[in-house]
Short mmCIF file of C-alpha atoms and ligand atoms in Angstrom, two decimals:
data_model
loop_
_atom_site.label_atom_id
_atom_site.label_comp_id
_atom_site.label_asym_id
_atom_site.label_seq_id
_atom_site.Cartn_x
_atom_site.Cartn_y
_atom_site.Cartn_z
CA UNK A 1 -54.75 -119.60 -27.73
CA UNK A 2 -58.07 -120.22 -26.06
CA UNK A 3 -60.16 -121.78 -28.76
CA UNK A 4 -63.95 -121.96 -28.59
CA UNK A 5 -63.94 -125.21 -26.66
CA UNK A 6 -61.26 -124.21 -24.23
CA UNK A 7 -62.88 -120.76 -23.74
CA UNK A 8 -66.06 -122.47 -22.62
CA UNK A 9 -64.19 -124.89 -20.38
CA UNK A 10 -62.21 -121.99 -18.99
CA UNK A 11 -65.38 -120.04 -18.28
CA UNK A 12 -66.97 -123.06 -16.58
CA UNK A 13 -63.96 -123.55 -14.35
CA UNK A 14 -63.17 -119.94 -13.54
CA UNK A 15 -66.43 -118.04 -14.29
CA UNK A 16 -67.05 -115.84 -17.29
CA UNK A 17 -65.61 -112.77 -15.54
CA UNK A 18 -62.25 -114.45 -15.93
CA UNK A 19 -62.67 -114.05 -19.68
CA UNK A 20 -62.59 -110.25 -19.41
CA UNK A 21 -59.64 -108.89 -21.42
CA UNK A 22 -57.45 -108.17 -18.39
CA UNK A 23 -57.92 -111.62 -16.91
CA UNK A 24 -57.59 -113.24 -20.30
CA UNK A 25 -54.28 -111.59 -21.03
CA UNK A 26 -52.77 -113.45 -18.05
CA UNK A 27 -53.37 -116.68 -19.94
CA UNK A 28 -53.27 -115.59 -23.56
CA UNK A 29 -49.66 -114.55 -23.85
CA UNK A 30 -48.13 -112.37 -26.54
CA UNK A 31 -47.46 -115.51 -28.53
CA UNK A 32 -51.15 -116.29 -28.62
CA UNK A 33 -52.72 -115.72 -32.04
CA UNK A 34 -55.79 -114.43 -30.21
CA UNK A 35 -53.81 -111.54 -28.82
CA UNK A 36 -52.63 -110.48 -32.25
CA UNK A 37 -55.14 -111.82 -34.76
CA UNK A 38 -57.64 -109.44 -36.30
CA UNK A 39 -60.27 -112.17 -36.55
CA UNK A 40 -63.19 -111.78 -34.17
CA UNK A 41 -63.91 -114.66 -31.82
CA UNK A 42 -67.24 -116.02 -30.76
CA UNK A 43 -68.12 -113.03 -28.60
CA UNK A 44 -65.34 -110.56 -29.32
CA UNK A 45 -64.91 -107.90 -31.98
CA UNK A 46 -61.61 -107.50 -33.83
CA UNK A 47 -58.86 -105.68 -31.92
CA UNK A 48 -59.04 -101.96 -32.56
CA UNK A 49 -62.79 -101.96 -33.19
CA UNK A 50 -63.85 -98.37 -32.57
CA UNK A 51 -66.49 -98.07 -29.91
CA UNK A 52 -68.03 -94.64 -29.92
CA UNK A 53 -71.01 -92.49 -29.17
CA UNK A 54 -72.60 -89.61 -31.05
CA UNK A 55 -74.42 -86.31 -30.55
CA UNK A 56 -75.22 -83.33 -32.77
CA UNK A 57 -74.76 -79.60 -32.31
CA UNK A 58 -78.33 -78.30 -32.07
CA UNK A 59 -79.41 -81.27 -29.97
CA UNK A 60 -76.87 -80.72 -27.18
CA UNK A 61 -75.03 -77.41 -27.35
CA UNK A 62 -77.48 -74.68 -26.29
CA UNK A 63 -75.75 -71.25 -26.18
CA UNK A 64 -77.59 -70.32 -29.34
CA UNK A 65 -76.76 -66.63 -29.24
CA UNK A 66 -73.29 -66.90 -27.79
CA UNK A 67 -69.96 -65.89 -29.33
CA UNK A 68 -71.46 -64.60 -32.55
CA UNK A 69 -73.50 -67.68 -33.56
CA UNK A 70 -76.16 -66.84 -36.14
CA UNK A 71 -79.66 -68.34 -36.03
CA UNK A 72 -80.36 -71.65 -37.73
CA UNK A 73 -83.58 -72.97 -39.23
CA UNK A 74 -84.08 -75.06 -36.10
CA UNK A 75 -83.99 -71.95 -33.88
CA UNK A 76 -86.69 -70.42 -36.02
CA UNK A 77 -88.76 -73.58 -36.37
CA UNK A 78 -88.66 -74.64 -32.71
CA UNK A 79 -89.85 -71.18 -31.66
CA UNK A 80 -93.02 -71.45 -33.76
CA UNK A 81 -95.72 -72.61 -31.30
CA UNK A 82 -96.95 -76.12 -31.97
CA UNK A 83 -94.06 -77.29 -34.14
CA UNK A 84 -92.21 -79.19 -31.39
CA UNK A 85 -93.72 -81.28 -28.57
CA UNK A 86 -94.30 -79.12 -25.50
CA UNK A 87 -92.91 -76.20 -27.51
CA UNK A 88 -89.41 -77.29 -26.49
CA UNK A 89 -86.44 -75.58 -28.12
CA UNK A 90 -82.69 -76.17 -28.29
CA UNK A 91 -81.96 -72.83 -26.60
CA UNK A 92 -80.27 -74.55 -23.68
CA UNK A 93 -80.48 -78.27 -24.54
CA UNK A 94 -77.67 -80.03 -22.61
CA UNK A 95 -75.70 -76.81 -22.21
CA UNK A 96 -72.86 -78.80 -23.74
CA UNK A 97 -71.30 -75.59 -25.06
CA UNK A 98 -70.36 -74.79 -21.47
CA UNK A 99 -70.14 -78.32 -20.08
CA UNK A 100 -68.14 -80.05 -22.80
CA UNK A 101 -65.26 -80.78 -20.42
CA UNK A 102 -67.58 -82.59 -18.03
CA UNK A 103 -69.09 -84.46 -20.98
CA UNK A 104 -65.70 -85.58 -22.22
CA UNK A 105 -65.14 -87.01 -18.75
CA UNK A 106 -68.37 -89.02 -19.12
CA UNK A 107 -66.98 -90.40 -22.36
CA UNK A 108 -63.69 -91.23 -20.72
CA UNK A 109 -65.45 -93.06 -17.89
CA UNK A 110 -67.25 -95.18 -20.49
CA UNK A 111 -63.95 -96.01 -22.14
CA UNK A 112 -65.05 -94.55 -25.50
CA UNK A 113 -62.47 -94.80 -28.24
CA UNK A 114 -64.17 -92.25 -30.43
CA UNK A 115 -66.84 -89.55 -30.35
CA UNK A 116 -68.91 -88.22 -33.22
CA UNK A 117 -70.00 -84.59 -32.91
CA UNK A 118 -71.28 -82.08 -35.42
CA UNK A 119 -70.22 -78.53 -36.15
CA UNK A 120 -72.97 -75.92 -36.14
CA UNK A 121 -72.62 -74.16 -39.49
CA UNK A 122 -74.12 -70.89 -38.13
CA UNK A 123 -71.46 -70.74 -35.41
CA UNK A 124 -68.70 -70.74 -38.00
CA UNK A 125 -70.48 -68.72 -40.71
CA UNK A 126 -73.32 -66.82 -39.00
CA UNK A 127 -74.64 -65.80 -42.43
CA UNK A 128 -73.91 -69.19 -44.00
CA UNK A 129 -71.29 -67.68 -46.32
CA UNK A 130 -68.88 -64.76 -46.27
CA UNK A 131 -66.91 -63.79 -43.21
CA UNK A 132 -66.17 -66.63 -40.80
CA UNK A 133 -66.61 -66.19 -37.06
CA UNK A 134 -63.37 -67.36 -35.38
CA UNK A 135 -65.02 -67.59 -31.96
CA UNK A 136 -67.47 -70.14 -33.34
CA UNK A 137 -64.72 -72.35 -34.70
CA UNK A 138 -62.81 -72.00 -31.44
CA UNK A 139 -65.42 -73.98 -29.58
CA UNK A 140 -64.68 -76.97 -31.80
CA UNK A 141 -60.94 -76.42 -31.40
CA UNK A 142 -61.40 -76.63 -27.64
CA UNK A 143 -63.65 -79.69 -27.90
CA UNK A 144 -61.24 -81.53 -30.20
CA UNK A 145 -58.28 -80.75 -27.94
CA UNK A 146 -60.20 -81.97 -24.90
CA UNK A 147 -61.14 -85.21 -26.69
CA UNK A 148 -57.60 -85.89 -27.80
CA UNK A 149 -56.27 -85.19 -24.30
CA UNK A 150 -58.72 -87.84 -23.05
CA UNK A 151 -57.49 -90.33 -25.67
CA UNK A 152 -60.74 -90.12 -27.68
CA UNK A 153 -60.62 -89.88 -31.45
CA UNK A 154 -62.88 -87.12 -32.84
CA UNK A 155 -65.18 -87.88 -35.81
CA UNK A 156 -66.70 -84.71 -37.18
CA UNK A 157 -70.01 -84.27 -39.00
CA UNK A 158 -70.34 -81.03 -40.92
CA UNK A 159 -74.09 -80.81 -41.30
CA UNK A 160 -76.58 -82.18 -38.82
CA UNK A 161 -79.59 -80.14 -39.97
CA UNK A 162 -78.86 -76.68 -38.49
CA UNK A 163 -78.83 -74.67 -41.71
CA UNK A 164 -78.05 -70.96 -41.20
CA UNK A 165 -81.38 -69.12 -41.35
CA UNK A 166 -79.77 -66.52 -43.63
CA UNK A 167 -79.39 -69.23 -46.30
CA UNK A 168 -82.95 -70.46 -45.82
CA UNK A 169 -84.09 -66.89 -46.43
CA UNK A 170 -82.50 -67.20 -49.88
CA UNK A 171 -84.20 -70.51 -50.68
CA UNK A 172 -82.31 -72.94 -48.43
CA UNK A 173 -81.97 -76.41 -49.90
CA UNK A 174 -84.30 -75.42 -52.74
CA UNK A 175 -81.39 -73.42 -54.10
CA UNK A 176 -78.29 -74.86 -55.71
CA UNK A 177 -76.33 -72.04 -54.05
CA UNK A 178 -76.77 -73.81 -50.72
CA UNK A 179 -74.86 -76.83 -52.07
CA UNK A 180 -72.00 -74.53 -53.08
CA UNK A 181 -72.13 -72.68 -49.76
CA UNK A 182 -71.96 -75.98 -47.90
CA UNK A 183 -68.84 -76.98 -49.81
CA UNK A 184 -67.13 -73.68 -48.97
CA UNK A 185 -68.01 -74.04 -45.29
CA UNK A 186 -66.97 -77.73 -45.20
CA UNK A 187 -63.61 -76.96 -46.80
CA UNK A 188 -63.02 -74.14 -44.33
CA UNK A 189 -63.73 -76.29 -41.25
CA UNK A 190 -61.73 -79.25 -42.54
CA UNK A 191 -58.84 -76.91 -43.32
CA UNK A 192 -58.80 -75.78 -39.70
CA UNK A 193 -59.51 -79.03 -37.85
CA UNK A 194 -57.81 -81.69 -39.99
CA UNK A 195 -54.50 -81.29 -38.21
CA UNK A 196 -56.30 -83.17 -35.39
CA UNK A 197 -59.50 -84.61 -36.86
CA UNK A 198 -58.91 -87.43 -39.33
CA UNK A 199 -62.50 -88.38 -40.20
CA UNK A 200 -65.12 -86.01 -41.60
CA UNK A 201 -68.70 -86.75 -42.55
CA UNK A 202 -70.42 -84.34 -44.90
CA UNK A 203 -74.16 -84.59 -44.26
CA UNK A 204 -76.16 -86.46 -41.67
CA UNK A 205 -79.34 -88.28 -42.71
CA UNK A 206 -80.26 -86.46 -45.87
CA UNK A 207 -83.74 -87.95 -46.13
CA UNK A 208 -84.57 -86.64 -42.65
CA UNK A 209 -83.71 -83.04 -43.40
CA UNK A 210 -85.22 -83.24 -46.88
CA UNK A 211 -88.36 -84.17 -44.93
CA UNK A 212 -88.35 -80.59 -43.69
CA UNK A 213 -89.38 -79.64 -47.24
CA UNK A 214 -91.95 -82.39 -47.78
CA UNK A 215 -93.76 -83.48 -44.61
CA UNK A 216 -93.03 -80.21 -42.85
CA UNK A 217 -92.36 -82.11 -39.64
CA UNK A 218 -88.79 -80.83 -39.52
CA UNK A 219 -87.33 -77.37 -40.13
CA UNK A 220 -87.99 -75.30 -42.18
CA UNK A 221 -91.48 -76.86 -42.09
CA UNK A 222 -92.34 -76.68 -45.80
CA UNK A 223 -94.59 -79.00 -47.78
CA UNK A 224 -93.40 -78.73 -51.36
CA UNK A 225 -94.87 -80.58 -54.33
CA UNK A 226 -92.89 -83.67 -55.53
CA UNK A 227 -90.83 -81.78 -58.14
CA UNK A 228 -89.64 -79.35 -55.47
CA UNK A 229 -88.80 -82.15 -53.05
CA UNK A 230 -86.84 -84.02 -55.72
CA UNK A 231 -84.83 -80.89 -56.43
CA UNK A 232 -84.11 -80.37 -52.71
CA UNK A 233 -82.94 -83.99 -52.53
CA UNK A 234 -80.70 -83.43 -55.54
CA UNK A 235 -79.16 -80.36 -53.91
CA UNK A 236 -78.49 -82.40 -50.77
CA UNK A 237 -76.56 -85.13 -52.61
CA UNK A 238 -74.81 -82.46 -54.67
CA UNK A 239 -73.75 -80.67 -51.47
CA UNK A 240 -72.31 -83.96 -50.26
CA UNK A 241 -70.28 -84.44 -53.47
CA UNK A 242 -69.03 -80.87 -53.63
CA UNK A 243 -68.28 -81.10 -49.92
CA UNK A 244 -66.12 -84.20 -50.39
CA UNK A 245 -64.14 -82.36 -53.06
CA UNK A 246 -63.74 -79.21 -50.95
CA UNK A 247 -62.64 -81.17 -47.88
CA UNK A 248 -60.04 -83.02 -49.96
CA UNK A 249 -58.81 -79.72 -51.36
CA UNK A 250 -58.34 -78.10 -47.93
CA UNK A 251 -57.64 -80.90 -45.45
CA UNK A 252 -54.29 -82.30 -44.43
CA UNK A 253 -53.14 -85.40 -46.33
CA UNK A 254 -54.50 -88.59 -44.83
CA UNK A 255 -57.87 -87.10 -43.93
CA UNK A 256 -60.77 -89.43 -44.66
CA UNK A 257 -64.12 -88.22 -45.95
CA UNK A 258 -67.49 -89.93 -45.93
CA UNK A 259 -71.07 -89.31 -44.89
CA UNK A 260 -73.55 -90.43 -42.23
CA UNK A 261 -76.55 -91.68 -44.10
CA UNK A 262 -79.69 -93.32 -42.78
CA UNK A 263 -79.81 -95.80 -45.61
CA UNK A 264 -82.84 -98.06 -45.48
CA UNK A 265 -81.51 -101.41 -44.33
CA UNK A 266 -83.14 -104.05 -46.52
CA UNK A 267 -83.70 -107.24 -44.52
CA UNK A 268 -84.92 -110.44 -46.19
CA UNK A 269 -88.11 -111.44 -44.42
CA UNK A 270 -86.85 -115.03 -44.33
CA UNK A 271 -83.22 -115.93 -44.95
CA UNK A 272 -83.79 -117.98 -48.09
CA UNK A 273 -81.90 -117.42 -51.37
CA UNK A 274 -84.96 -115.91 -53.09
CA UNK A 275 -85.72 -113.39 -50.34
CA UNK A 276 -82.03 -112.54 -49.95
CA UNK A 277 -81.80 -111.87 -53.71
CA UNK A 278 -84.89 -109.67 -53.43
CA UNK A 279 -83.40 -107.74 -50.49
CA UNK A 280 -80.20 -107.19 -52.47
CA UNK A 281 -82.17 -105.65 -55.35
CA UNK A 282 -84.26 -103.65 -52.90
CA UNK A 283 -81.22 -102.21 -51.12
CA UNK A 284 -80.27 -100.32 -54.31
CA UNK A 285 -83.74 -99.15 -55.20
CA UNK A 286 -85.05 -98.10 -51.82
CA UNK A 287 -81.95 -95.94 -51.39
CA UNK A 288 -81.90 -94.64 -54.96
CA UNK A 289 -82.26 -90.94 -54.10
CA UNK A 290 -79.40 -90.96 -51.59
CA UNK A 291 -76.80 -93.65 -51.00
CA UNK A 292 -77.23 -95.31 -54.41
CA UNK A 293 -76.77 -92.13 -56.44
CA UNK A 294 -73.77 -91.21 -54.29
CA UNK A 295 -72.11 -94.60 -54.71
CA UNK A 296 -72.94 -94.93 -58.43
CA UNK A 297 -72.93 -91.31 -59.66
CA UNK A 298 -76.26 -91.78 -61.43
CA UNK A 299 -79.92 -92.04 -60.60
CA UNK A 300 -81.32 -95.50 -61.22
CA UNK A 301 -83.68 -95.90 -64.20
CA UNK A 302 -86.46 -96.89 -61.82
CA UNK A 303 -85.94 -93.74 -59.75
CA UNK A 304 -86.16 -91.46 -62.77
CA UNK A 305 -89.10 -93.38 -64.22
CA UNK A 306 -90.95 -93.14 -60.94
CA UNK A 307 -90.30 -89.38 -60.69
CA UNK A 308 -91.41 -88.87 -64.32
CA UNK A 309 -92.01 -85.19 -65.06
CA UNK A 310 -91.09 -84.35 -61.46
CA UNK A 311 -87.53 -85.69 -61.83
CA UNK A 312 -84.78 -83.36 -60.58
CA UNK A 313 -82.95 -81.11 -63.04
CA UNK A 314 -79.24 -81.89 -63.15
CA UNK A 315 -76.14 -81.68 -65.30
CA UNK A 316 -73.44 -84.25 -66.06
CA UNK A 317 -71.08 -82.21 -63.91
CA UNK A 318 -73.51 -82.52 -60.99
CA UNK A 319 -73.58 -86.28 -61.35
CA UNK A 320 -69.80 -86.48 -61.50
CA UNK A 321 -69.53 -84.44 -58.30
CA UNK A 322 -72.20 -86.50 -56.54
CA UNK A 323 -70.35 -89.71 -57.38
CA UNK A 324 -66.98 -88.50 -56.08
CA UNK A 325 -65.55 -91.59 -54.34
CA UNK A 326 -65.70 -91.55 -50.55
CA UNK A 327 -63.17 -93.07 -48.16
CA UNK A 328 -65.80 -94.64 -45.94
CA UNK A 329 -69.54 -94.93 -45.55
CA UNK A 330 -71.32 -94.14 -42.30
CA UNK A 331 -74.69 -95.79 -41.81
CA UNK A 332 -77.24 -94.67 -39.23
CA UNK A 333 -79.30 -97.79 -38.64
CA UNK A 334 -82.24 -98.05 -36.27
CA UNK A 335 -84.98 -100.01 -38.00
CA UNK A 336 -85.30 -102.77 -40.61
CA UNK A 337 -87.00 -102.54 -44.02
CA UNK A 338 -88.34 -106.07 -44.44
CA UNK A 339 -88.33 -107.29 -48.02
CA UNK A 340 -89.82 -110.30 -49.75
CA UNK A 341 -89.36 -111.77 -53.21
CA UNK A 342 -92.12 -110.75 -55.60
CA UNK A 343 -93.21 -111.47 -59.17
CA UNK A 344 -93.37 -107.78 -60.07
CA UNK A 345 -90.79 -106.37 -62.54
CA UNK A 346 -88.84 -104.95 -59.59
CA UNK A 347 -88.51 -108.46 -58.17
CA UNK A 348 -89.12 -107.39 -54.60
CA UNK A 349 -91.78 -105.90 -52.34
CA UNK A 350 -91.74 -104.30 -48.93
CA UNK A 351 -93.35 -106.23 -46.11
CA UNK A 352 -95.37 -103.67 -44.22
CA UNK A 353 -95.36 -104.03 -40.45
CA UNK A 354 -98.57 -105.00 -38.73
CA UNK A 355 -99.82 -102.72 -35.99
CA UNK A 356 -98.60 -105.12 -33.35
CA UNK A 357 -94.96 -104.82 -34.48
CA UNK A 358 -92.79 -104.07 -31.39
CA UNK A 359 -91.21 -100.64 -31.14
CA UNK A 360 -89.29 -98.56 -28.65
CA UNK A 361 -90.73 -95.40 -27.11
CA UNK A 362 -90.59 -93.53 -30.43
CA UNK A 363 -93.41 -95.14 -32.45
CA UNK A 364 -91.25 -95.22 -35.60
CA UNK A 365 -88.47 -97.14 -33.87
CA UNK A 366 -89.36 -100.68 -34.85
CA UNK A 367 -87.05 -103.25 -33.32
CA UNK A 368 -85.23 -105.29 -35.94
CA UNK A 369 -81.68 -106.22 -34.88
CA UNK A 370 -81.06 -107.98 -38.24
CA UNK A 371 -80.87 -104.52 -39.80
CA UNK A 372 -77.40 -104.21 -38.32
CA UNK A 373 -76.36 -107.39 -40.10
CA UNK A 374 -78.02 -107.00 -43.49
CA UNK A 375 -77.67 -103.22 -43.91
CA UNK A 376 -73.86 -103.04 -43.91
CA UNK A 377 -73.49 -106.49 -45.48
CA UNK A 378 -75.59 -105.65 -48.53
CA UNK A 379 -74.08 -102.16 -48.88
CA UNK A 380 -70.54 -103.56 -48.79
CA UNK A 381 -71.45 -106.24 -51.31
CA UNK A 382 -73.31 -104.01 -53.78
CA UNK A 383 -70.89 -101.08 -53.78
CA UNK A 384 -67.68 -102.82 -52.79
CA UNK A 385 -67.27 -100.63 -49.73
CA UNK A 386 -64.15 -101.33 -47.70
CA UNK A 387 -64.73 -99.19 -44.61
CA UNK A 388 -68.10 -98.82 -42.92
CA UNK A 389 -69.06 -97.24 -39.61
CA UNK A 390 -72.37 -97.54 -37.87
CA UNK A 391 -72.56 -93.80 -37.29
CA UNK A 392 -75.76 -94.11 -35.23
CA UNK A 393 -77.78 -96.81 -33.53
CA UNK A 394 -79.72 -96.55 -30.31
CA UNK A 395 -83.14 -96.42 -28.72
CA UNK A 396 -85.64 -94.21 -26.93
CA UNK A 397 -87.06 -95.42 -23.64
CA UNK A 398 -89.33 -94.08 -20.89
CA UNK A 399 -86.36 -93.88 -18.52
CA UNK A 400 -87.55 -93.27 -14.99
CA UNK A 401 -84.97 -91.92 -12.56
CA UNK A 402 -85.62 -93.95 -9.39
CA UNK A 403 -85.21 -92.50 -5.89
CA UNK A 404 -81.95 -94.45 -5.53
CA UNK A 405 -80.55 -92.47 -8.46
CA UNK A 406 -80.63 -95.23 -11.07
CA UNK A 407 -82.34 -95.62 -14.42
CA UNK A 408 -83.02 -99.29 -15.10
CA UNK A 409 -83.45 -99.09 -18.87
CA UNK A 410 -83.64 -102.82 -19.48
CA UNK A 411 -85.47 -102.23 -22.77
CA UNK A 412 -82.57 -100.20 -24.17
CA UNK A 413 -80.13 -102.88 -23.03
CA UNK A 414 -82.30 -105.52 -24.71
CA UNK A 415 -82.27 -103.44 -27.90
CA UNK A 416 -78.51 -102.83 -27.85
CA UNK A 417 -77.57 -106.39 -26.99
CA UNK A 418 -79.64 -107.79 -29.84
CA UNK A 419 -78.39 -105.25 -32.38
CA UNK A 420 -74.77 -105.75 -31.34
CA UNK A 421 -75.21 -109.52 -31.64
CA UNK A 422 -76.23 -109.04 -35.28
CA UNK A 423 -73.40 -106.58 -35.85
CA UNK A 424 -71.00 -109.15 -34.45
CA UNK A 425 -72.46 -111.74 -36.80
CA UNK A 426 -71.60 -109.51 -39.78
CA UNK A 427 -68.15 -108.54 -38.57
CA UNK A 428 -67.34 -112.22 -37.93
CA UNK A 429 -68.18 -112.94 -41.56
CA UNK A 430 -65.88 -110.16 -42.72
CA UNK A 431 -68.38 -107.32 -43.27
CA UNK A 432 -66.01 -104.33 -43.05
CA UNK A 433 -67.63 -102.45 -40.16
CA UNK A 434 -64.80 -100.73 -38.29
CA UNK A 435 -66.71 -98.94 -35.57
CA UNK A 436 -70.03 -98.27 -33.89
CA UNK A 437 -71.42 -95.00 -32.53
CA UNK A 438 -74.19 -95.38 -29.99
CA UNK A 439 -76.89 -92.71 -30.20
CA UNK A 440 -76.66 -91.03 -27.86
CA UNK A 441 -74.17 -90.12 -25.19
CA UNK A 442 -76.91 -88.33 -23.25
CA UNK A 443 -80.57 -87.39 -23.48
CA UNK A 444 -81.01 -84.40 -25.76
CA UNK A 445 -83.33 -82.37 -27.99
CA UNK A 446 -85.04 -85.00 -30.14
CA UNK A 447 -86.15 -82.62 -32.90
CA UNK A 448 -89.93 -82.43 -33.32
CA UNK A 449 -90.28 -84.68 -30.25
CA UNK A 450 -88.46 -82.15 -28.07
CA UNK A 451 -87.22 -83.60 -24.79
CA UNK A 452 -90.11 -86.08 -24.56
CA UNK A 453 -88.19 -89.03 -26.00
CA UNK A 454 -84.89 -89.87 -24.36
CA UNK A 455 -82.16 -91.58 -26.39
CA UNK A 456 -79.19 -91.12 -24.03
CA UNK A 457 -77.27 -93.67 -22.05
CA UNK A 458 -76.82 -90.84 -19.57
CA UNK A 459 -79.97 -89.42 -18.03
CA UNK A 460 -80.10 -85.63 -18.13
CA UNK A 461 -82.16 -83.71 -15.62
CA UNK A 462 -82.85 -80.69 -17.82
CA UNK A 463 -83.67 -78.47 -14.82
CA UNK A 464 -80.29 -78.98 -13.17
CA UNK A 465 -78.25 -80.35 -16.11
CA UNK A 466 -77.14 -83.24 -13.91
CA UNK A 467 -76.02 -86.27 -15.91
CA UNK A 468 -76.58 -89.75 -14.46
CA UNK A 469 -75.34 -92.93 -16.13
CA UNK A 470 -78.23 -95.25 -16.91
CA UNK A 471 -77.93 -99.03 -16.62
CA UNK A 472 -77.28 -99.00 -20.39
CA UNK A 473 -74.16 -96.88 -19.80
CA UNK A 474 -72.85 -99.60 -17.48
CA UNK A 475 -73.76 -102.19 -20.11
CA UNK A 476 -71.93 -100.26 -22.84
CA UNK A 477 -68.87 -99.71 -20.64
CA UNK A 478 -68.71 -103.49 -20.21
CA UNK A 479 -69.03 -104.08 -23.96
CA UNK A 480 -66.18 -101.67 -24.60
CA UNK A 481 -63.98 -103.13 -21.88
CA UNK A 482 -64.49 -106.66 -23.23
CA UNK A 483 -64.42 -105.50 -26.83
CA UNK A 484 -67.34 -107.85 -27.15
CA UNK A 485 -70.84 -108.81 -26.25
CA UNK A 486 -71.90 -108.41 -22.66
C1 NOJ B 1 -81.08 -89.76 -36.31
C2 NOJ B 1 -80.58 -88.37 -36.19
O1 NOJ B 1 -79.38 -88.20 -36.88
C3 NOJ B 1 -80.47 -87.89 -34.76
O2 NOJ B 1 -80.30 -86.53 -34.79
C4 NOJ B 1 -81.69 -88.33 -33.99
O3 NOJ B 1 -81.74 -87.79 -32.71
C5 NOJ B 1 -81.71 -89.84 -33.93
N1 NOJ B 1 -81.80 -90.36 -35.27
C6 NOJ B 1 -82.87 -90.43 -33.14
O4 NOJ B 1 -84.06 -90.09 -33.76
#
């Protein structure tokens, strides 16, 4: 075994390239504990760590009227002038619906072990409920087969914000019927894909799509009063719980069910016992409407007290469904929520960021790599979670395609390297993160920001649909090949 000291000596004598897995295996024989141990080393992740990337249906597919797909709330919303930057829409996006084979080859070239995609509900049920559209489901059958043929494990999200417009016309997430309709749809898809897909996520980033009913920045663009928003939020978590039950009822044995939630990652402002204790308390409370109620099957007292007369209406049966145990938790983590100890009854307070706080191209994307350490660590500790995935992490950048055909996105590499260093710190301590999905495989429709903010590690020329690997794609390929920091 090459221990820490001998690894360094080895690198000094032979250069660090000699520590790449292929070179290393020449020296670390089968008898070496390093070859078989599941413990991460100084710069390596445990063997079998799942390196992935993610996209979502409306953001990449295009083909919005093809093969019987019904309209979604994002089709409607993006076509209202002024709702999306430059009035961009997802009509064509990355044309992934037609180019998925080429895109799977991009994944293969990166060495991806897994890929997280989402199913467009209105492709499978154009009206949201009722008669399914087999041609819609077929696209995902083809995609899954292509992934498996390339040796890439599919992870499937069932709802990434493209609600069938027909359901919105009946109240959308304001109606409890939508939660039931989601469960029926989720069970149907899992029933058909679970012979090949082993991991399903119910809903992606509930707070973001609930925002479509409060800030109006996302589809369907409503600005409800607090009681209405709280009810929408309740229907979202209920849909998750009913969805978990429906997937379990229809999927093949061995299928795992979870969610992809953008839990606020509480980060102690300084790593002292008092601030860490405050961050631990905060992690429960600042996620009370989403992850906490899902993991505990009840709203916290503070959440209900804060909502007062605007609290959501619910039954015991709702709460039981919401708290249905999950097999894993997916966390989308981009930014930190800095917390400090405080004398208030809550025992913690948020540390608001000064104007000078560094961010990526998207103004909201504050850089805080420690979020990838503290977020999963505190979640695992509070709720005794045994299997966590970072279902999204990544960065927007100005990304200029130079005349020599390269994109030197050093800022994205800086971001990724620092976040992965913190992830490695957690995994080394035993935080049960089993995989990481980089957002995103390629530039795509960034919701209300249209195509203005690029998150991909492949540059997409939207006029020609040409994909070009950015420097960050080369960086990520190296990380995957080493199964470690690069
Ligand atoms: C989270 C969302 O799930 C995804 O759709 C979005 O593009 C990224 N964050 C970046 O904003």
